[in-house]
Amino acid sequence: MPQAVAQSRVIWRHPRGRFDVIETRGTSPLGPPYAIRETVFTPERDKRGQINEPVNNKIFNSGTNKPSKPAKAHREYRPIREKEGVMIMDMYGAGWTITKIAQVLHRDRTKISEYITEQQ
């Protein structure tokens, strides 16, 4: 049976030495040629002096050790009051854009747009 022959070489090096792209070319024992490119971190040559920490394998394991998703910022819903609604409709009638109205009133522009659509 023929032996597998492989040659590796660096085909690209990060300008600051953070990682290399290595290409391995060869012939498999079954006959067809192959080429594999992979990125290899090189913290010892990193000019910033930072060390790449190993990845915690628990993150990639299935089961109960799955990491929890980070909590999204919760925005408190404030209904648009009558006085604020009158202001919105007056500004919109005067030709203001929805984005500008939202900025002035410190509101989300989608809520302003929904309010205007409801009132028309």
CSV table of C-alpha atoms in Angstrom, one decimal, residues 19-106:
chain,number,residue,atom,x,y,z
A,19,PHE,CA,-1.8,34.0,12.9
A,20,ASP,CA,-0.5,32.1,9.9
A,21,VAL,CA,-2.4,30.4,7.1
A,22,ILE,CA,-0.8,27.0,6.4
A,23,GLU,CA,-1.5,25.0,3.3
A,24,THR,CA,-0.9,21.2,3.4
A,25,ARG,CA,-0.7,19.5,0.0
A,26,GLY,CA,-0.3,15.8,-0.6
A,27,THR,CA,-1.6,12.5,-1.9
A,28,SER,CA,-3.8,10.3,0.2
A,29,PRO,CA,-3.1,6.6,0.5
A,30,LEU,CA,-6.1,6.0,-1.8
A,31,GLY,CA,-4.5,8.0,-4.6
A,32,PRO,CA,-6.3,11.4,-5.1
A,33,PRO,CA,-4.3,14.6,-4.3
A,34,TYR,CA,-5.6,17.0,-1.7
A,35,ALA,CA,-5.0,20.5,-0.4
A,36,ILE,CA,-6.0,21.7,3.1
A,37,ARG,CA,-5.7,25.3,4.3
A,38,GLU,CA,-6.0,26.1,8.0
A,39,THR,CA,-5.4,29.1,10.2
A,40,VAL,CA,-3.0,28.6,13.1
A,41,PHE,CA,-2.8,31.2,15.9
A,42,THR,CA,0.8,32.2,16.8
A,43,PRO,CA,0.7,34.0,20.2
A,44,GLU,CA,4.4,33.7,20.7
A,45,ARG,CA,5.0,35.9,17.7
A,46,ASP,CA,2.1,38.3,18.4
A,47,LYS,CA,3.8,41.7,18.6
A,48,ARG,CA,1.0,43.0,20.9
A,49,GLY,CA,2.2,40.6,23.5
A,50,GLN,CA,-1.3,39.2,24.1
A,51,ILE,CA,-1.7,35.5,24.8
A,52,ASN,CA,-4.6,33.6,23.2
A,53,GLU,CA,-6.5,31.8,25.9
A,54,PRO,CA,-7.6,28.2,25.2
A,55,VAL,CA,-11.3,27.8,24.3
A,56,ASN,CA,-13.5,26.4,27.1
A,57,ASN,CA,-14.6,23.0,25.7
A,58,LYS,CA,-17.7,23.0,28.0
A,59,ILE,CA,-19.2,25.6,25.6
A,60,PHE,CA,-19.1,23.1,22.7
A,61,ASN,CA,-20.4,20.1,24.6
A,62,SER,CA,-24.0,19.2,24.4
A,63,GLY,CA,-26.0,18.7,27.6
A,64,THR,CA,-26.8,20.8,30.6
A,65,ASN,CA,-23.5,22.8,30.5
A,66,LYS,CA,-24.7,25.0,27.7
A,67,PRO,CA,-23.9,28.7,28.3
A,68,SER,CA,-26.9,30.9,28.9
A,69,LYS,CA,-27.6,33.6,26.3
A,70,PRO,CA,-26.7,37.1,27.4
A,71,ALA,CA,-29.6,39.1,28.6
A,72,LYS,CA,-30.8,41.7,26.1
A,73,ALA,CA,-31.2,45.3,27.3
A,74,HIS,CA,-34.8,45.7,28.3
A,75,ARG,CA,-36.6,48.8,27.3
A,76,GLU,CA,-39.5,49.8,29.4
A,77,TYR,CA,-42.7,50.4,27.3
A,78,ARG,CA,-44.2,53.7,27.9
A,79,PRO,CA,-47.6,54.2,26.2
A,80,ILE,CA,-48.0,57.4,24.1
A,81,ARG,CA,-50.1,59.8,26.2
A,82,GLU,CA,-52.7,62.1,24.7
A,83,LYS,CA,-50.5,65.3,25.1
A,84,GLU,CA,-47.5,63.6,23.5
A,85,GLY,CA,-49.8,62.2,20.7
A,86,VAL,CA,-51.0,65.7,19.9
A,87,MET,CA,-47.4,66.9,19.6
A,88,ILE,CA,-46.5,63.9,17.3
A,89,MET,CA,-49.4,64.7,15.0
A,90,ASP,CA,-48.6,68.4,15.0
A,91,MET,CA,-45.0,67.8,14.1
A,92,TYR,CA,-45.9,65.3,11.5
A,93,GLY,CA,-48.4,67.7,10.0
A,94,ALA,CA,-45.8,70.4,9.9
A,95,GLY,CA,-43.6,68.2,7.7
A,96,TRP,CA,-41.2,66.8,10.3
A,97,THR,CA,-39.7,63.3,9.6
A,98,ILE,CA,-40.6,60.4,11.8
A,99,THR,CA,-36.9,60.0,12.7
A,100,LYS,CA,-36.6,63.6,13.8
A,101,ILE,CA,-39.8,63.4,15.9
A,102,ALA,CA,-38.5,60.3,17.6
A,103,GLN,CA,-35.2,62.0,18.4
A,104,VAL,CA,-36.9,65.0,19.9
A,105,LEU,CA,-39.3,63.0,22.0
A,106,HIS,CA,-36.7,60.3,22.9
